[in-house]
Coordinates of C-alpha atoms in Angstrom, one line a residue:
Chain F
M8 CA 28.9 -10.6 45.1
R9 CA 31.6 -8.0 44.8
F10 CA 31.8 -8.9 41.2
V11 CA 28.1 -8.0 40.7
K12 CA 28.4 -4.8 42.6
R13 CA 31.7 -3.6 41.2
Y14 CA 31.4 -4.8 37.6
L15 CA 27.9 -5.9 36.6
I16 CA 25.8 -3.1 38.0
P17 CA 28.0 -0.2 36.8
R18 CA 28.0 -1.7 33.3
L19 CA 24.2 -2.0 33.3
I20 CA 23.8 1.6 34.4
Q21 CA 26.2 2.7 31.7
Y22 CA 24.3 0.8 29.1
V23 CA 21.0 2.3 30.0
L24 CA 22.5 5.8 30.1
V25 CA 24.3 5.6 26.8
T26 CA 21.3 4.2 25.1
W27 CA 19.1 6.9 26.6
L28 CA 21.6 9.6 25.4
G29 CA 21.7 8.2 21.9
V30 CA 18.0 7.8 21.4
T31 CA 17.5 11.3 22.9
V32 CA 19.9 12.7 20.4
V33 CA 17.8 11.1 17.6
F34 CA 14.7 12.7 19.1
I35 CA 16.3 16.2 19.3
I36 CA 18.0 16.4 15.9
P37 CA 14.9 16.9 13.7
R38 CA 13.6 19.5 16.3
L39 CA 16.7 21.6 16.1
L40 CA 15.7 23.5 13.0
P41 CA 13.6 26.7 13.4
S42 CA 11.4 25.7 10.5
D43 CA 8.8 22.9 10.9
P44 CA 10.5 19.8 9.6
I45 CA 7.2 18.0 9.0
E46 CA 5.8 20.9 7.0
S47 CA 8.9 21.0 4.8
M48 CA 8.8 17.2 4.4
I49 CA 5.2 17.3 3.3
A50 CA 6.0 20.1 0.9
T51 CA 8.9 18.0 -0.6
L52 CA 6.6 15.0 -0.8
Q53 CA 3.9 16.9 -2.7
A54 CA 6.5 18.5 -5.0
Q55 CA 8.2 15.3 -5.8
G56 CA 4.9 13.7 -6.5
T57 CA 5.9 10.4 -4.9
L58 CA 2.4 10.1 -3.5
R59 CA 0.0 11.0 -6.3
D60 CA -3.1 10.0 -4.5
P61 CA -4.5 12.9 -2.4
D62 CA -6.0 10.5 0.0
A63 CA -2.6 8.9 0.6
I64 CA -1.1 12.3 1.2
R65 CA -3.7 13.3 3.7
Q66 CA -3.3 10.0 5.5
M67 CA 0.4 10.5 5.5
V68 CA 0.1 14.1 6.9
D69 CA -2.2 12.8 9.6
T70 CA 0.1 10.0 10.7
L71 CA 3.1 12.4 10.7
R72 CA 1.3 15.0 12.8
D73 CA 0.2 12.3 15.2
M74 CA 3.6 10.7 15.3
Y75 CA 5.6 13.9 16.0
G76 CA 2.8 15.3 18.1
L77 CA 3.6 18.7 16.9
E78 CA 0.6 20.3 18.5
R79 CA 1.7 19.1 21.9
S80 CA 4.5 20.4 24.2
L81 CA 8.0 19.1 23.9
P82 CA 8.0 16.9 27.0
E83 CA 4.8 15.2 25.9
Q84 CA 6.3 14.6 22.5
Y85 CA 9.3 13.1 24.2
I86 CA 7.2 10.7 26.2
S87 CA 5.1 9.5 23.3
F88 CA 8.4 9.1 21.3
W89 CA 9.6 6.6 23.9
K90 CA 6.2 4.9 24.1
R91 CA 6.3 4.3 20.3
L92 CA 9.8 3.1 20.5
F93 CA 9.0 0.4 23.1
S94 CA 6.2 -0.9 20.9
G95 CA 8.6 -0.9 18.0
D96 CA 6.6 1.6 16.1
F97 CA 8.6 4.0 13.9
G98 CA 5.7 4.9 11.7
P99 CA 5.3 4.3 8.0
S100 CA 8.0 4.8 5.4
Y101 CA 7.4 7.6 2.8
F102 CA 8.7 6.0 -0.3
S103 CA 7.0 2.7 0.2
F104 CA 3.9 4.0 2.0
P105 CA 2.2 2.5 4.0
T106 CA 4.8 -0.2 4.8
P107 CA 5.9 0.4 8.4
V108 CA 9.6 1.4 8.8
I109 CA 10.2 -1.4 11.2
S110 CA 9.3 -4.2 8.7
L111 CA 11.7 -2.6 6.1
I112 CA 14.4 -2.6 8.7
G113 CA 13.6 -6.2 9.7
R114 CA 14.1 -7.3 6.1
S115 CA 17.5 -5.7 5.8
F116 CA 18.8 -6.3 9.3
P117 CA 19.9 -10.0 8.8
W118 CA 22.1 -9.1 5.8
T119 CA 24.0 -6.4 7.7
V120 CA 24.3 -8.7 10.8
G121 CA 25.7 -11.5 8.6
L122 CA 28.2 -9.3 6.9
L123 CA 29.2 -7.4 10.0
F124 CA 29.6 -10.4 12.2
T125 CA 31.6 -12.5 9.8
T126 CA 34.0 -9.7 8.9
T127 CA 34.5 -8.3 12.4
V128 CA 35.2 -11.7 13.9
L129 CA 37.4 -12.8 11.0
S130 CA 39.4 -9.6 10.9
W131 CA 39.8 -9.4 14.7
I132 CA 41.3 -12.9 14.7
I133 CA 43.5 -12.5 11.7
G134 CA 44.6 -9.0 12.6
N135 CA 45.6 -10.0 16.1
I136 CA 47.6 -13.0 15.0
T137 CA 49.5 -11.1 12.2
G138 CA 50.0 -8.1 14.5
G139 CA 51.2 -10.2 17.3
L140 CA 53.6 -12.0 15.1
S141 CA 55.0 -8.9 13.6
G142 CA 55.3 -7.2 17.0
Y143 CA 57.1 -10.2 18.6
F144 CA 59.4 -11.4 15.8
T145 CA 60.6 -7.9 14.7
G146 CA 63.4 -9.2 12.5
N147 CA 61.2 -11.1 10.0
R148 CA 61.4 -9.6 6.5
L149 CA 58.0 -10.9 5.4
L150 CA 56.3 -9.4 8.4
K151 CA 58.0 -6.1 7.7
I152 CA 56.5 -6.0 4.2
L153 CA 53.1 -6.8 5.8
D154 CA 53.6 -3.8 8.2
W155 CA 54.2 -1.4 5.3
F156 CA 51.2 -2.8 3.4
V157 CA 49.0 -2.3 6.4
M158 CA 50.3 1.2 6.9
F159 CA 49.2 2.2 3.5
L160 CA 45.9 0.4 3.8
R161 CA 44.9 1.7 7.2
P162 CA 44.0 5.4 6.5
I163 CA 41.9 4.7 3.4
P164 CA 38.2 5.4 4.1
Y165 CA 35.6 2.6 3.6
Y166 CA 34.0 4.2 0.6
V167 CA 37.2 4.8 -1.3
L168 CA 38.5 1.3 -0.7
G169 CA 35.2 -0.3 -1.7
L170 CA 35.1 1.7 -4.9
T171 CA 38.7 0.8 -5.7
L172 CA 37.9 -2.9 -5.2
V173 CA 34.8 -2.6 -7.5
I174 CA 36.9 -1.1 -10.2
L175 CA 39.7 -3.6 -9.8
L176 CA 37.8 -6.9 -9.2
A177 CA 34.4 -6.4 -10.8
Y178 CA 35.2 -4.1 -13.7
M179 CA 38.8 -4.4 -14.9
F180 CA 39.1 -8.1 -13.9
P181 CA 35.5 -9.2 -13.7
I182 CA 35.9 -12.0 -11.2
F183 CA 33.1 -10.9 -8.8
P184 CA 29.6 -9.5 -9.4
F185 CA 29.2 -5.7 -9.4
E186 CA 26.5 -5.3 -6.8
G187 CA 23.5 -6.7 -4.9
G188 CA 23.2 -9.5 -2.4
Y189 CA 22.2 -12.2 -4.9
T190 CA 21.4 -12.5 -8.6
I191 CA 18.2 -10.7 -9.4
G192 CA 15.4 -13.1 -10.0
A193 CA 17.1 -16.0 -8.1
K194 CA 14.8 -17.9 -5.8
I195 CA 15.5 -17.4 -2.2
A196 CA 15.9 -20.9 -0.8
F197 CA 18.3 -23.0 1.1
T198 CA 19.8 -24.7 -1.9
W199 CA 23.5 -25.0 -2.5
S200 CA 23.3 -22.8 -5.7
F201 CA 21.6 -20.0 -3.9
I202 CA 24.1 -20.1 -1.0
K203 CA 26.9 -20.1 -3.4
D204 CA 25.4 -17.1 -5.2
V205 CA 25.0 -15.2 -1.9
L206 CA 28.6 -15.9 -0.9
N207 CA 29.8 -14.9 -4.3
H208 CA 28.0 -11.6 -3.9
A209 CA 29.2 -11.1 -0.4
F210 CA 32.8 -11.6 -1.1
L211 CA 33.8 -8.2 -2.2
P212 CA 32.0 -6.2 0.5
A213 CA 33.4 -8.7 3.0
L214 CA 36.9 -8.3 1.6
S215 CA 36.8 -4.6 1.8
L216 CA 35.5 -4.5 5.4
S217 CA 38.0 -7.2 6.5
L218 CA 41.0 -5.6 4.9
L219 CA 40.4 -2.4 6.9
G220 CA 39.5 -4.4 10.0
V221 CA 42.7 -6.5 9.8
A222 CA 44.8 -3.3 9.3
V223 CA 43.4 -1.7 12.5
N224 CA 43.8 -4.8 14.6
H225 CA 47.2 -5.6 13.2
Q226 CA 48.6 -2.2 14.1
T227 CA 47.2 -2.0 17.6
M228 CA 48.2 -5.6 18.4
R229 CA 51.7 -4.9 17.2
L230 CA 52.2 -2.0 19.5
I231 CA 50.7 -3.8 22.5
I232 CA 52.9 -6.9 22.0
Q233 CA 55.9 -4.7 21.7
G234 CA 55.1 -3.4 25.1
V235 CA 54.4 -6.8 26.5
K236 CA 57.7 -8.1 25.2
E237 CA 59.6 -5.8 27.5
E238 CA 57.9 -7.1 30.6
D239 CA 59.9 -8.9 33.3
Y240 CA 57.9 -12.2 33.0
I241 CA 58.8 -12.5 29.4
R242 CA 62.5 -11.9 30.1
Y243 CA 62.3 -14.4 32.9
A244 CA 60.7 -17.0 30.7
K245 CA 63.5 -16.5 28.2
I246 CA 66.2 -16.9 30.8
A247 CA 64.4 -20.1 32.0
A248 CA 64.7 -21.3 28.4
V249 CA 61.0 -21.7 27.8
K250 CA 60.4 -22.4 24.1
E251 CA 60.0 -19.2 22.1
R252 CA 56.7 -20.5 20.7
T253 CA 55.3 -21.2 24.1
I254 CA 56.3 -17.7 25.3
F255 CA 54.6 -16.1 22.3
G256 CA 51.4 -18.1 22.4
R257 CA 50.9 -18.7 26.1
Y258 CA 52.5 -15.7 27.8
A259 CA 52.7 -12.7 25.4
M260 CA 49.5 -13.2 23.3
R261 CA 47.3 -14.1 26.2
N262 CA 48.1 -10.9 28.0
A263 CA 48.0 -8.7 25.0
I264 CA 44.5 -9.9 23.9
L265 CA 42.7 -8.3 26.8
P266 CA 43.1 -4.6 25.7
Q267 CA 42.1 -5.7 22.2
I268 CA 38.7 -6.9 23.5
T269 CA 38.2 -3.4 25.1
G270 CA 39.3 -1.9 21.8
L271 CA 36.8 -3.9 19.9
T272 CA 33.9 -2.6 22.0
L273 CA 35.1 1.0 21.6
S274 CA 35.3 0.8 17.8
L275 CA 32.1 -1.1 17.2
G276 CA 30.3 2.1 16.3
Q277 CA 32.8 3.0 13.7
I278 CA 32.9 -0.5 12.3
F279 CA 29.1 -0.4 12.0
G280 CA 29.2 2.9 10.2
G281 CA 31.9 1.4 7.9
A282 CA 29.7 -1.6 7.1
L283 CA 26.8 0.7 6.2
I284 CA 29.0 2.7 3.8
T285 CA 30.4 -0.5 2.3
E286 CA 26.9 -1.8 1.7
I287 CA 26.1 1.4 -0.2
V288 CA 29.1 1.0 -2.5
F289 CA 28.1 -2.6 -3.4
S290 CA 24.3 -2.1 -3.3
Y291 CA 24.3 -4.9 -0.7
P292 CA 20.7 -5.3 0.5
G293 CA 21.4 -4.5 4.2
L294 CA 20.7 -1.5 6.4
G295 CA 23.3 0.6 4.6
F296 CA 21.6 0.3 1.3
L297 CA 18.2 0.9 2.9
L298 CA 19.7 4.0 4.4
Y299 CA 20.9 5.1 1.0
R300 CA 17.4 4.7 -0.6
A301 CA 16.0 6.6 2.4
I302 CA 18.4 9.5 1.7
V303 CA 17.6 9.6 -2.0
N304 CA 13.9 9.6 -1.3
S305 CA 14.1 12.0 1.6
D306 CA 12.5 9.4 3.8
Y307 CA 13.3 10.9 7.2
N308 CA 11.1 8.5 9.1
L309 CA 13.1 5.6 7.8
I310 CA 16.4 7.3 8.6
M311 CA 15.3 7.9 12.1
G312 CA 14.2 4.3 12.5
I313 CA 17.5 3.0 11.1
T314 CA 19.5 5.2 13.4
T315 CA 17.5 4.4 16.5
I316 CA 17.7 0.6 15.9
S317 CA 21.4 0.8 15.1
I318 CA 22.2 2.7 18.3
I319 CA 20.2 0.2 20.4
A320 CA 21.8 -2.7 18.6
I321 CA 25.4 -1.4 19.0
T322 CA 25.1 -0.5 22.7
T323 CA 23.5 -3.9 23.4
L324 CA 26.3 -5.6 21.5
I325 CA 28.9 -3.7 23.6
L326 CA 27.1 -4.7 26.7
V327 CA 27.3 -8.4 25.7
V328 CA 31.0 -8.2 25.0
D329 CA 31.5 -6.4 28.3
L330 CA 29.6 -9.1 30.1
L331 CA 31.7 -11.8 28.4
Y332 CA 34.9 -10.0 29.3
P333 CA 35.2 -11.6 32.8
L334 CA 35.4 -15.0 31.1
F335 CA 38.8 -13.9 29.6
D336 CA 40.1 -11.9 32.5
P337 CA 40.1 -13.7 35.9
R338 CA 41.2 -10.6 37.7
I339 CA 37.7 -9.2 37.3
R340 CA 36.0 -12.5 38.4
F341 CA 37.9 -12.7 41.6
R342 CA 38.3 -9.1 42.6
Chain G
M26 CA 65.2 23.1 12.3
K27 CA 66.6 20.3 14.4
T28 CA 63.2 18.9 14.9
L29 CA 62.7 18.8 11.1
R30 CA 66.1 17.1 10.6
D31 CA 65.3 14.5 13.2
L32 CA 61.9 13.8 11.7
S33 CA 63.1 13.5 8.2
R34 CA 65.4 10.7 9.3
D35 CA 62.1 8.7 9.6
G36 CA 61.4 7.4 6.1
R37 CA 57.7 7.6 6.7
F38 CA 57.8 11.2 7.6
S39 CA 59.7 12.2 4.5
L40 CA 57.4 10.2 2.2
G41 CA 54.3 11.7 3.9
A42 CA 55.6 15.2 3.8
V43 CA 56.6 15.0 0.1
V44 CA 53.1 13.7 -0.7
A45 CA 51.5 16.5 1.3
L46 CA 53.7 19.1 -0.3
I47 CA 52.8 17.9 -3.8
L48 CA 49.1 18.1 -2.9
L49 CA 49.6 21.6 -1.5
L50 CA 51.2 22.6 -4.8
L51 CA 48.3 21.1 -6.7
A52 CA 45.9 23.2 -4.6
L53 CA 48.0 26.3 -5.2
L54 CA 48.0 25.6 -9.0
S55 CA 44.2 26.1 -9.0
F56 CA 44.8 29.8 -8.8
F57 CA 46.4 29.7 -12.2
S58 CA 43.7 27.5 -13.8
P59 CA 42.7 28.6 -17.3
Y60 CA 39.2 27.3 -16.8
D61 CA 36.4 28.2 -14.4
P62 CA 35.7 25.1 -12.3
V63 CA 31.9 25.7 -12.2
E64 CA 31.5 26.2 -16.0
W65 CA 30.4 23.2 -18.1
R66 CA 31.4 22.5 -21.7
V67 CA 34.6 24.6 -21.7
V68 CA 36.6 21.8 -23.4
P69 CA 35.7 18.9 -25.7
R70 CA 34.1 16.0 -23.8
D71 CA 35.4 12.6 -22.9
L72 CA 39.0 13.0 -24.2
P73 CA 41.6 10.6 -23.0
P74 CA 44.8 12.1 -21.4
S75 CA 47.0 14.0 -23.8
W76 CA 49.6 16.8 -23.7
E77 CA 46.8 19.4 -23.9
H78 CA 44.7 17.8 -21.2
P79 CA 47.2 15.9 -18.9
L80 CA 44.4 13.9 -17.2
G81 CA 41.8 14.0 -20.0
T82 CA 38.4 15.6 -20.0
D83 CA 35.1 14.5 -18.5
S84 CA 31.5 14.2 -19.8
K85 CA 30.7 17.6 -18.3
G86 CA 33.2 19.2 -20.7
Q87 CA 35.7 20.0 -18.0
D88 CA 39.5 19.4 -17.8
V89 CA 40.1 16.7 -15.2
F90 CA 43.5 18.0 -14.1
W91 CA 42.4 21.6 -13.5
Q92 CA 39.2 20.4 -11.9
M93 CA 41.3 18.3 -9.6
T94 CA 43.4 21.3 -8.5
F95 CA 40.2 23.0 -7.3
A96 CA 39.0 19.8 -5.7
V97 CA 42.2 19.4 -3.7
R98 CA 42.0 23.0 -2.6
N99 CA 38.4 22.9 -1.5
S100 CA 38.8 19.5 0.3
L101 CA 41.9 20.7 2.1
A102 CA 40.3 24.0 3.1
L103 CA 37.2 22.2 4.4
A104 CA 39.5 19.8 6.3
V105 CA 41.5 22.6 7.9
F106 CA 38.3 24.5 8.9
A107 CA 36.5 21.5 10.3
A108 CA 39.6 20.2 12.1
A109 CA 40.3 23.6 13.6
I110 CA 36.7 23.8 15.0
S111 CA 36.9 20.4 16.6
R112 CA 40.4 21.1 18.0
V113 CA 38.9 24.1 19.9
I114 CA 36.2 21.9 21.3
A115 CA 38.6 19.1 22.1
V116 CA 41.0 21.4 23.9
V117 CA 38.2 23.1 26.0
V118 CA 36.6 19.8 26.9
G119 CA 39.9 18.1 27.6
L120 CA 41.2 21.0 29.8
L121 CA 38.0 21.4 31.7
A122 CA 37.5 17.7 32.3
G123 CA 41.2 17.0 33.2
Y124 CA 41.7 20.0 35.4
S125 CA 38.5 20.3 37.3
G126 CA 37.9 16.6 37.8
G127 CA 34.9 15.4 39.9
I128 CA 31.4 15.7 38.5
V129 CA 32.4 18.0 35.5
D130 CA 34.9 15.4 34.4
R131 CA 32.5 12.6 34.7
V132 CA 29.7 14.4 32.8
L133 CA 32.1 15.5 30.0
M134 CA 33.7 12.1 29.7
F135 CA 30.2 10.4 29.6
I136 CA 29.3 12.6 26.7
S137 CA 32.5 12.0 24.8
D138 CA 32.2 8.2 25.5
G139 CA 28.7 8.4 24.0
F140 CA 30.1 10.1 20.9
L141 CA 32.8 7.3 20.6
V142 CA 30.4 4.5 21.0
M143 CA 27.6 5.8 18.8
P144 CA 27.4 5.2 15.0
L145 CA 28.5 8.7 14.3
F146 CA 28.0 8.2 10.5
L147 CA 24.2 7.9 11.0
I148 CA 24.1 11.0 13.2
I149 CA 26.0 13.0 10.6
V150 CA 23.6 11.7 7.9
M151 CA 20.6 12.8 9.9
L152 CA 22.0 16.3 10.4
A153 CA 23.2 16.6 6.8
M154 CA 19.6 15.7 5.7
L155 CA 18.2 18.6 7.7
V156 CA 20.6 21.2 6.3
R157 CA 20.5 19.8 2.8
E158 CA 19.2 23.0 1.3
H159 CA 21.8 25.2 3.0
M160 CA 24.7 22.8 2.4
N161 CA 28.0 24.4 1.5
T162 CA 31.6 24.2 2.6
A163 CA 31.0 26.3 5.8
T164 CA 28.0 24.2 6.9
L165 CA 29.8 21.0 6.3
A166 CA 32.9 22.2 8.2
L167 CA 30.7 23.2 11.1
L168 CA 28.9 19.9 11.1
L169 CA 32.0 17.7 11.0
G170 CA 33.8 20.1 13.3
A171 CA 31.1 19.8 15.9
L172 CA 31.2 16.0 15.9
G173 CA 34.8 15.0 15.5
W174 CA 36.3 15.9 18.8
A175 CA 35.5 13.1 21.2
W176 CA 38.6 10.9 21.0
D177 CA 41.0 13.9 21.0
A178 CA 39.3 15.4 24.0
R179 CA 40.0 12.2 25.9
L180 CA 43.7 12.3 24.8
I181 CA 44.1 15.9 26.0
R182 CA 42.4 15.1 29.2
S183 CA 44.7 12.2 30.0
Q184 CA 47.7 14.4 29.2
I185 CA 46.3 17.1 31.7
L186 CA 45.7 14.4 34.3
S187 CA 49.3 13.4 34.2
L188 CA 50.5 17.0 34.2
R189 CA 48.5 17.8 37.2
E190 CA 50.4 15.3 39.3
R191 CA 53.9 16.6 38.3
E192 CA 56.2 18.5 40.6
F193 CA 56.0 21.8 38.7
T194 CA 52.2 21.9 39.2
Y195 CA 52.6 21.7 42.9
T196 CA 55.4 24.3 42.9
A197 CA 53.3 26.6 40.8
I198 CA 50.2 26.2 43.1
L199 CA 52.2 26.6 46.3
S200 CA 53.9 29.7 45.0
G201 CA 50.5 31.2 44.3
T202 CA 50.3 31.1 40.5
P203 CA 46.7 31.8 39.4
R204 CA 45.0 28.8 37.8
R205 CA 44.4 30.6 34.5
K206 CA 48.1 31.4 34.2
L207 CA 49.1 27.8 35.1
I208 CA 46.8 26.4 32.4
F209 CA 47.7 28.9 29.6
N210 CA 51.4 29.4 30.3
E211 CA 52.4 26.0 31.5
Y212 CA 50.1 23.3 30.4
F213 CA 49.5 24.7 26.9
L214 CA 53.1 24.0 25.9
F215 CA 52.4 20.3 26.5
I216 CA 49.0 20.4 24.7
V217 CA 50.2 22.1 21.5
P218 CA 52.0 19.1 20.0
L219 CA 49.0 16.9 20.7
V220 CA 46.7 19.4 19.0
F221 CA 49.0 19.3 16.0
T222 CA 49.1 15.6 15.5
T223 CA 45.4 15.1 16.1
L224 CA 44.7 17.9 13.7
I225 CA 46.3 16.0 10.9
N226 CA 44.5 12.9 11.8
N227 CA 41.2 14.7 12.0
M228 CA 41.8 16.4 8.6
A229 CA 42.0 13.0 7.0
W230 CA 38.8 11.9 8.7
V231 CA 37.0 15.1 7.4
V232 CA 38.2 14.5 3.8
G233 CA 37.0 10.9 4.0
M234 CA 33.7 11.9 5.5
E235 CA 33.2 14.5 2.8
I236 CA 33.8 12.0 0.1
T237 CA 31.4 9.6 1.6
L238 CA 28.7 12.2 2.1
A239 CA 29.2 13.5 -1.4
L240 CA 28.9 10.0 -2.9
I241 CA 25.5 9.4 -1.2
G242 CA 24.4 12.8 -2.4
L243 CA 24.4 14.9 0.8
T244 CA 26.7 17.7 -0.1
N245 CA 26.6 20.5 -2.5
L246 CA 27.9 19.1 -5.8
E247 CA 28.3 22.5 -7.4
I248 CA 31.4 23.1 -5.3
P249 CA 34.3 21.0 -6.7
T250 CA 35.7 18.8 -4.0
L251 CA 37.3 15.4 -4.1
G252 CA 33.9 13.9 -3.1
A253 CA 31.9 15.9 -5.7
M254 CA 34.4 14.9 -8.5
L255 CA 34.0 11.2 -7.6
R256 CA 30.2 11.6 -7.4
W257 CA 30.0 13.1 -10.9
A258 CA 32.2 10.4 -12.3
V259 CA 30.1 7.7 -10.7
N260 CA 26.8 9.3 -11.7
Y261 CA 27.9 9.6 -15.3
Q262 CA 28.8 5.9 -15.3
A263 CA 32.5 6.8 -16.1
M264 CA 33.4 3.2 -15.3
L265 CA 31.0 1.6 -17.8
L266 CA 31.8 4.2 -20.5
G267 CA 35.5 3.4 -20.2
L268 CA 36.4 6.9 -19.0
W269 CA 38.9 5.5 -16.5
W270 CA 40.9 8.7 -16.2
W271 CA 37.9 10.6 -14.8
L272 CA 37.4 8.1 -12.0
L273 CA 41.0 7.2 -11.4
A274 CA 42.3 10.7 -10.9
P275 CA 40.2 11.6 -7.8
I276 CA 40.7 8.1 -6.4
A277 CA 44.4 8.2 -6.7
V278 CA 44.7 11.7 -5.3
S279 CA 42.5 11.0 -2.3
I280 CA 44.4 7.8 -1.5
A281 CA 47.6 9.8 -1.7
L282 CA 46.1 12.4 0.6
F283 CA 45.0 9.9 3.2
V284 CA 48.3 7.9 3.2
G285 CA 50.4 11.1 3.2
L286 CA 48.6 12.7 6.1
Y287 CA 48.6 9.4 8.0
L288 CA 52.3 8.9 7.6
V289 CA 53.0 12.5 8.8
S290 CA 50.8 12.1 11.8
L291 CA 52.1 8.7 12.7
S292 CA 55.7 9.7 12.6
T293 CA 55.3 13.1 14.4
S294 CA 53.3 11.5 17.2
E295 CA 55.9 8.8 17.7
Y296 CA 58.6 11.5 17.7
L297 CA 56.7 13.6 20.2
D298 CA 55.7 10.9 22.6
P299 CA 56.4 7.2 22.3
R300 CA 53.7 6.4 24.9
A301 CA 51.1 8.0 22.7
R302 CA 51.6 5.4 20.1
I303 CA 49.2 3.0 21.5
Q304 CA 46.5 5.6 21.8
R305 CA 47.1 7.0 18.4
V306 CA 46.7 3.7 16.6
G307 CA 43.3 3.1 18.3
A308 CA 42.1 6.5 17.2
R309 CA 39.9 5.6 14.3

């Protein structure tokens, strides 16, 4: 019961508070400007002529007014904002009116989840192993070269690395396709050729995300394991002539992996942002590319929807990792 | 001087500093540019690199080399401004949270935790969309400065927390030093190095964010920055037309900039405080 009281309940409270804070920020941002955002949006819409049909424009204006409740007071707007959120209603998208924002997001979400999940898990595992090795066996020349390589890779932003990979591996050496999630016109089905096509398209975005992910995990793990190596129990195990491999795998790595789980939860937001940016570079049909189209078409509703859903998804994911954490750390289970 | 000599013994620092100096030189060269960076069609279009045009010319009729000097200057200026703004916020929040503790500390840390966990990129996009019409270097600096302080505030806070428990704090308080004097005269000396290393790191983040925002079309492309240059090159299909110099130049320079700044910040922070190494690496 102490576990529930000391670990579970504080985490749940934190989850609710952070999610509330994030969603509230999304509510506040468009209301920060002195000018009426909806009026200016409608003006842009009419000027752009995306909606030529006057009926459609009127319908749009009505839904917007209703959604943002501009005639009502701010607290009332806030309450109706939450009500809509709980029913999953983010209103219609402007550029593909009247498709609801939520169904556009629903179509893109699986692509992002697939890309993000695979690359995060893969780069976490690989980065921790290489980082652990290079932190423990400091004399190895091959690992030193890897350290330098990682040091040059690490500070490069997602977009620049993605663009460089496109130029290198899709243009100069055309091994992989330029963009998209699958060949245009291909039938979406569970056949081997389609899956191969999808994997082929996903390779470059996944590579660019994984490279940066491995670099981050490698460097953090290296430093942690260098600290662990100086601990008394490692020295004792060495004196007791425990095999070097056993010390590394069983003693050093196992203790060093715990802060890396915490590190993962802290950096999930940034990794997610990076995935969106990478999707834009490769026109990968996930949330990032949807976001890009929303930006190009000034589709503020869609941007708000994507941001809200992303915030909720990330905080929930962090909660899940946090709740799994006691499985790895017995000190929390038996406190 | 001794500090500099010690630092230059670290190969990473020397390399990073040399790269940073070269970039600074490039930025200074922009003051001697024979062309106006905003004017189009000042030179023949689409020329490959030659003696006359060291990095070729682009489809807008601009000299890529001189355009780049302006881009480096503007990107660096933006980075310094934005990073300076977020340093001020980080120091204030870190000092307040670390020194006062209690409920102030908890509220401030809750907010900065929120900033850390949230997909900041999306929040930046939302804000940038709203100020799209008034977007210029100053607005962008304000925007990125207002959002990039969370991690560094935590770093400063933890430093203050450890300072608060040291002997000299007790001595100062017992001998009646006013709190303001204690913070500004004593603690600040410990904070300054932290501000410096996080400044470099934050500058790299700002330049990267500018490039990203420019490429998705959220900055003012009239102002030549590294991001704007890349955006024009991508927009004009420089890759498909075979104008590799136009695309390669800004990419190479920005990668040099990121790596250079990172190496300097990595080596200085290790030099200043070996314990900060772990925190530093987790910073982004």
